[in-house]
């Protein structure tokens, strides 16, 4: 039996594009996913979970089920339809109402400014690879702070720089669908952390009464067996995906050995990265000023040495065993026969979350609060008698909660957990059959149904005890 601190946040997460729908309503401008999905017809992101219209009901459910925190993100294109320029008053009105509704229900909003949804005009100018984007992001952030900063006390600058950069320039399943361009991926990652830093410094200069941080996806990499080649592959992946981001955020600069390793990977992939001294100065200032770190954790990876060309096959259908991920200059992800996986080949390994938290606490000496801002399991589910018996989700959450409580006992300061996701939502590259929610959505009727896990979560939140 383990106890949670009294003020622990039992939260659930959403993101604007994945939950709201209403992509053409009330003056919202386009984001790049709209253009891409209209063209490819892969999935229809509209009305997603219809959160734009049903947020009041969803927040009432949060209250009913003991959920005292919610991650929402602000759709940049709802506030600034062209990415820059004129403000859309209807966008401001929507988020004012949404934030007020959160507070009225006793649900603390953790608000993300960028969750994968760059406005179309800025995307076409180069997205995170162009300076104009970074300047525009700062302007957008200021508008949000000015309009919502009196009530929002927890801000997140950017969600998962690594996943976004990898999706756009390495895996290629996010627009602009570029494959194996590690140079662009690394540059975008660095630019995002620099943009984050500018926004942290801006926020702190505004003397608002709140806290600000960034969210990183952190998936540890372990050698599949302890051969020197496998150990090196794990170290390379871990450094490129995790350390590169953690050092830039927590220390405000890259260690020489980290930079050397990243440069080595880039050299083997005809890529390069530009990091300016003035950017590092801004990042160092922000590193002192950030209030918390958000960790998204879903899976761990086991690595094998690899000397071939880069090759990635994304399992977007839930057909178990179809993923391939091998990168020239780093290594290949392989499955660990002792660790269960989801239908999407994501290894279920709570120890990996504990491992990453402790690395941050012990290696980085990070003693500020940590929030687990996403964690959850994607499952194919069907409604049965008005509910879903999602025992697998309960087991998944319990395992990860145990890992968190163990980390806290060992000196970490994890202050909250946000299940991905509050309700079933649109999944960027998987559509609608990969369900994560505590609340089941019938996407035809948009009716909500309570899953078994929601009842379990309520009991946990109310008792503060993990039995
Ligand atoms: C994270 C994203 C979320 C969400 C989640 C699940 O990386 O921040 O937006 O999508 O992963 O991923 P997926 O929907 O691909 O299963």
mmCIF file with all atom_site columns, C-alpha atoms in Angstrom, residues 119-208:
data_model
loop_
_atom_site.group_PDB
_atom_site.id
_atom_site.type_symbol
_atom_site.label_atom_id
_atom_site.label_alt_id
_atom_site.label_comp_id
_atom_site.label_asym_id
_atom_site.label_entity_id
_atom_site.label_seq_id
_atom_site.pdbx_PDB_ins_code
_atom_site.Cartn_x
_atom_site.Cartn_y
_atom_site.Cartn_z
_atom_site.occupancy
_atom_site.B_iso_or_equiv
_atom_site.pdbx_formal_charge
_atom_site.auth_seq_id
_atom_site.auth_comp_id
_atom_site.auth_asym_id
_atom_site.auth_atom_id
_atom_site.pdbx_PDB_model_num
ATOM 1  C CA . UNK A 1 119 ? -0.823 27.490 -38.115 1.00 0.00 ? 119 UNK A CA 1
ATOM 2  C CA . UNK A 1 120 ? -0.656 26.738 -41.849 1.00 0.00 ? 120 UNK A CA 1
ATOM 3  C CA . UNK A 1 121 ? 0.952  30.031 -42.915 1.00 0.00 ? 121 UNK A CA 1
ATOM 4  C CA . UNK A 1 122 ? 3.871  29.589 -40.511 1.00 0.00 ? 122 UNK A CA 1
ATOM 5  C CA . UNK A 1 123 ? 4.209  25.933 -41.423 1.00 0.00 ? 123 UNK A CA 1
ATOM 6  C CA . UNK A 1 124 ? 4.713  26.921 -45.057 1.00 0.00 ? 124 UNK A CA 1
ATOM 7  C CA . UNK A 1 125 ? 7.386  29.395 -44.034 1.00 0.00 ? 125 UNK A CA 1
ATOM 8  C CA . UNK A 1 126 ? 9.404  26.595 -42.427 1.00 0.00 ? 126 UNK A CA 1
ATOM 9  C CA . UNK A 1 127 ? 7.698  25.810 -39.130 1.00 0.00 ? 127 UNK A CA 1
ATOM 10 C CA . UNK A 1 128 ? 10.258 25.329 -36.324 1.00 0.00 ? 128 UNK A CA 1
ATOM 11 C CA . UNK A 1 129 ? 13.088 25.572 -38.823 1.00 0.00 ? 129 UNK A CA 1
ATOM 12 C CA . UNK A 1 130 ? 12.531 29.285 -39.465 1.00 0.00 ? 130 UNK A CA 1
ATOM 13 C CA . UNK A 1 131 ? 13.170 32.309 -37.280 1.00 0.00 ? 131 UNK A CA 1
ATOM 14 C CA . UNK A 1 132 ? 9.842  33.908 -38.099 1.00 0.00 ? 132 UNK A CA 1
ATOM 15 C CA . UNK A 1 133 ? 8.111  30.994 -36.392 1.00 0.00 ? 133 UNK A CA 1
ATOM 16 C CA . UNK A 1 134 ? 10.034 31.564 -33.181 1.00 0.00 ? 134 UNK A CA 1
ATOM 17 C CA . UNK A 1 135 ? 9.243  35.297 -33.174 1.00 0.00 ? 135 UNK A CA 1
ATOM 18 C CA . UNK A 1 136 ? 5.585  34.558 -33.906 1.00 0.00 ? 136 UNK A CA 1
ATOM 19 C CA . UNK A 1 137 ? 5.438  31.979 -31.122 1.00 0.00 ? 137 UNK A CA 1
ATOM 20 C CA . UNK A 1 138 ? 6.590  34.569 -28.636 1.00 0.00 ? 138 UNK A CA 1
ATOM 21 C CA . UNK A 1 139 ? 3.870  36.974 -29.801 1.00 0.00 ? 139 UNK A CA 1
ATOM 22 C CA . UNK A 1 140 ? 1.217  34.263 -29.567 1.00 0.00 ? 140 UNK A CA 1
ATOM 23 C CA . UNK A 1 141 ? 2.412  33.309 -26.081 1.00 0.00 ? 141 UNK A CA 1
ATOM 24 C CA . UNK A 1 142 ? 2.211  36.930 -24.932 1.00 0.00 ? 142 UNK A CA 1
ATOM 25 C CA . UNK A 1 143 ? -1.378 37.178 -26.137 1.00 0.00 ? 143 UNK A CA 1
ATOM 26 C CA . UNK A 1 144 ? -2.240 34.032 -24.181 1.00 0.00 ? 144 UNK A CA 1
ATOM 27 C CA . UNK A 1 145 ? -0.497 35.243 -21.029 1.00 0.00 ? 145 UNK A CA 1
ATOM 28 C CA . UNK A 1 146 ? -2.255 38.607 -21.256 1.00 0.00 ? 146 UNK A CA 1
ATOM 29 C CA . UNK A 1 147 ? -5.685 37.127 -21.795 1.00 0.00 ? 147 UNK A CA 1
ATOM 30 C CA . UNK A 1 148 ? -5.624 34.013 -19.632 1.00 0.00 ? 148 UNK A CA 1
ATOM 31 C CA . UNK A 1 149 ? -2.673 34.522 -17.269 1.00 0.00 ? 149 UNK A CA 1
ATOM 32 C CA . UNK A 1 150 ? -4.845 35.824 -14.463 1.00 0.00 ? 150 UNK A CA 1
ATOM 33 C CA . UNK A 1 151 ? -6.481 32.396 -14.108 1.00 0.00 ? 151 UNK A CA 1
ATOM 34 C CA . UNK A 1 152 ? -4.073 29.896 -15.649 1.00 0.00 ? 152 UNK A CA 1
ATOM 35 C CA . UNK A 1 153 ? -1.368 29.064 -13.110 1.00 0.00 ? 153 UNK A CA 1
ATOM 36 C CA . UNK A 1 154 ? 0.378  26.284 -15.005 1.00 0.00 ? 154 UNK A CA 1
ATOM 37 C CA . UNK A 1 155 ? 1.747  26.899 -18.486 1.00 0.00 ? 155 UNK A CA 1
ATOM 38 C CA . UNK A 1 156 ? 3.539  24.528 -20.812 1.00 0.00 ? 156 UNK A CA 1
ATOM 39 C CA . UNK A 1 157 ? 5.449  26.066 -23.697 1.00 0.00 ? 157 UNK A CA 1
ATOM 40 C CA . UNK A 1 158 ? 5.845  23.140 -26.097 1.00 0.00 ? 158 UNK A CA 1
ATOM 41 C CA . UNK A 1 159 ? 4.723  19.525 -26.088 1.00 0.00 ? 159 UNK A CA 1
ATOM 42 C CA . UNK A 1 160 ? 7.372  16.927 -26.971 1.00 0.00 ? 160 UNK A CA 1
ATOM 43 C CA . UNK A 1 161 ? 9.979  18.560 -29.230 1.00 0.00 ? 161 UNK A CA 1
ATOM 44 C CA . UNK A 1 162 ? 11.539 15.177 -29.982 1.00 0.00 ? 162 UNK A CA 1
ATOM 45 C CA . UNK A 1 163 ? 8.325  13.445 -31.126 1.00 0.00 ? 163 UNK A CA 1
ATOM 46 C CA . UNK A 1 164 ? 7.347  16.368 -33.272 1.00 0.00 ? 164 UNK A CA 1
ATOM 47 C CA . UNK A 1 165 ? 10.750 16.667 -34.922 1.00 0.00 ? 165 UNK A CA 1
ATOM 48 C CA . UNK A 1 166 ? 10.979 12.890 -35.397 1.00 0.00 ? 166 UNK A CA 1
ATOM 49 C CA . UNK A 1 167 ? 7.462  12.746 -36.838 1.00 0.00 ? 167 UNK A CA 1
ATOM 50 C CA . UNK A 1 168 ? 8.139  15.549 -39.291 1.00 0.00 ? 168 UNK A CA 1
ATOM 51 C CA . UNK A 1 169 ? 11.709 14.854 -40.423 1.00 0.00 ? 169 UNK A CA 1
ATOM 52 C CA . UNK A 1 170 ? 12.720 11.332 -39.454 1.00 0.00 ? 170 UNK A CA 1
ATOM 53 C CA . UNK A 1 171 ? 9.770  8.940  -39.372 1.00 0.00 ? 171 UNK A CA 1
ATOM 54 C CA . UNK A 1 172 ? 7.909  11.128 -41.846 1.00 0.00 ? 172 UNK A CA 1
ATOM 55 C CA . UNK A 1 173 ? 4.402  10.312 -40.644 1.00 0.00 ? 173 UNK A CA 1
ATOM 56 C CA . UNK A 1 174 ? 3.769  13.969 -39.714 1.00 0.00 ? 174 UNK A CA 1
ATOM 57 C CA . UNK A 1 175 ? 3.699  16.644 -42.423 1.00 0.00 ? 175 UNK A CA 1
ATOM 58 C CA . UNK A 1 176 ? 5.946  17.576 -44.253 1.00 0.00 ? 176 UNK A CA 1
ATOM 59 C CA . UNK A 1 177 ? 6.604  13.807 -44.304 1.00 0.00 ? 177 UNK A CA 1
ATOM 60 C CA . UNK A 1 178 ? 10.366 13.971 -44.661 1.00 0.00 ? 178 UNK A CA 1
ATOM 61 C CA . UNK A 1 179 ? 12.233 10.743 -43.980 1.00 0.00 ? 179 UNK A CA 1
ATOM 62 C CA . UNK A 1 180 ? 15.588 10.239 -42.306 1.00 0.00 ? 180 UNK A CA 1
ATOM 63 C CA . UNK A 1 181 ? 16.673 13.879 -42.249 1.00 0.00 ? 181 UNK A CA 1
ATOM 64 C CA . UNK A 1 182 ? 18.353 13.877 -38.849 1.00 0.00 ? 182 UNK A CA 1
ATOM 65 C CA . UNK A 1 183 ? 19.872 17.296 -39.418 1.00 0.00 ? 183 UNK A CA 1
ATOM 66 C CA . UNK A 1 184 ? 16.472 18.919 -39.776 1.00 0.00 ? 184 UNK A CA 1
ATOM 67 C CA . UNK A 1 185 ? 15.151 16.930 -36.815 1.00 0.00 ? 185 UNK A CA 1
ATOM 68 C CA . UNK A 1 186 ? 17.987 18.007 -34.514 1.00 0.00 ? 186 UNK A CA 1
ATOM 69 C CA . UNK A 1 187 ? 17.756 21.611 -35.685 1.00 0.00 ? 187 UNK A CA 1
ATOM 70 C CA . UNK A 1 188 ? 14.012 21.696 -35.057 1.00 0.00 ? 188 UNK A CA 1
ATOM 71 C CA . UNK A 1 189 ? 14.555 20.234 -31.570 1.00 0.00 ? 189 UNK A CA 1
ATOM 72 C CA . UNK A 1 190 ? 17.121 22.848 -30.697 1.00 0.00 ? 190 UNK A CA 1
ATOM 73 C CA . UNK A 1 191 ? 14.995 25.647 -32.134 1.00 0.00 ? 191 UNK A CA 1
ATOM 74 C CA . UNK A 1 192 ? 11.995 24.504 -30.106 1.00 0.00 ? 192 UNK A CA 1
ATOM 75 C CA . UNK A 1 193 ? 13.974 24.561 -26.883 1.00 0.00 ? 193 UNK A CA 1
ATOM 76 C CA . UNK A 1 194 ? 15.276 28.013 -27.795 1.00 0.00 ? 194 UNK A CA 1
ATOM 77 C CA . UNK A 1 195 ? 11.709 29.183 -28.524 1.00 0.00 ? 195 UNK A CA 1
ATOM 78 C CA . UNK A 1 196 ? 10.580 27.654 -25.231 1.00 0.00 ? 196 UNK A CA 1
ATOM 79 C CA . UNK A 1 197 ? 13.348 29.562 -23.452 1.00 0.00 ? 197 UNK A CA 1
ATOM 80 C CA . UNK A 1 198 ? 12.319 32.872 -24.987 1.00 0.00 ? 198 UNK A CA 1
ATOM 81 C CA . UNK A 1 199 ? 8.758  32.299 -23.855 1.00 0.00 ? 199 UNK A CA 1
ATOM 82 C CA . UNK A 1 200 ? 9.809  31.314 -20.314 1.00 0.00 ? 200 UNK A CA 1
ATOM 83 C CA . UNK A 1 201 ? 11.863 34.505 -20.032 1.00 0.00 ? 201 UNK A CA 1
ATOM 84 C CA . UNK A 1 202 ? 8.972  36.542 -21.393 1.00 0.00 ? 202 UNK A CA 1
ATOM 85 C CA . UNK A 1 203 ? 6.525  34.974 -18.930 1.00 0.00 ? 203 UNK A CA 1
ATOM 86 C CA . UNK A 1 204 ? 8.797  35.672 -15.996 1.00 0.00 ? 204 UNK A CA 1
ATOM 87 C CA . UNK A 1 205 ? 9.206  39.305 -17.092 1.00 0.00 ? 205 UNK A CA 1
ATOM 88 C CA . UNK A 1 206 ? 5.422  39.727 -16.930 1.00 0.00 ? 206 UNK A CA 1
ATOM 89 C CA . UNK A 1 207 ? 5.272  38.984 -13.200 1.00 0.00 ? 207 UNK A CA 1
ATOM 90 C CA . UNK A 1 208 ? 2.227  36.804 -13.457 1.00 0.00 ? 208 UNK A CA 1
#
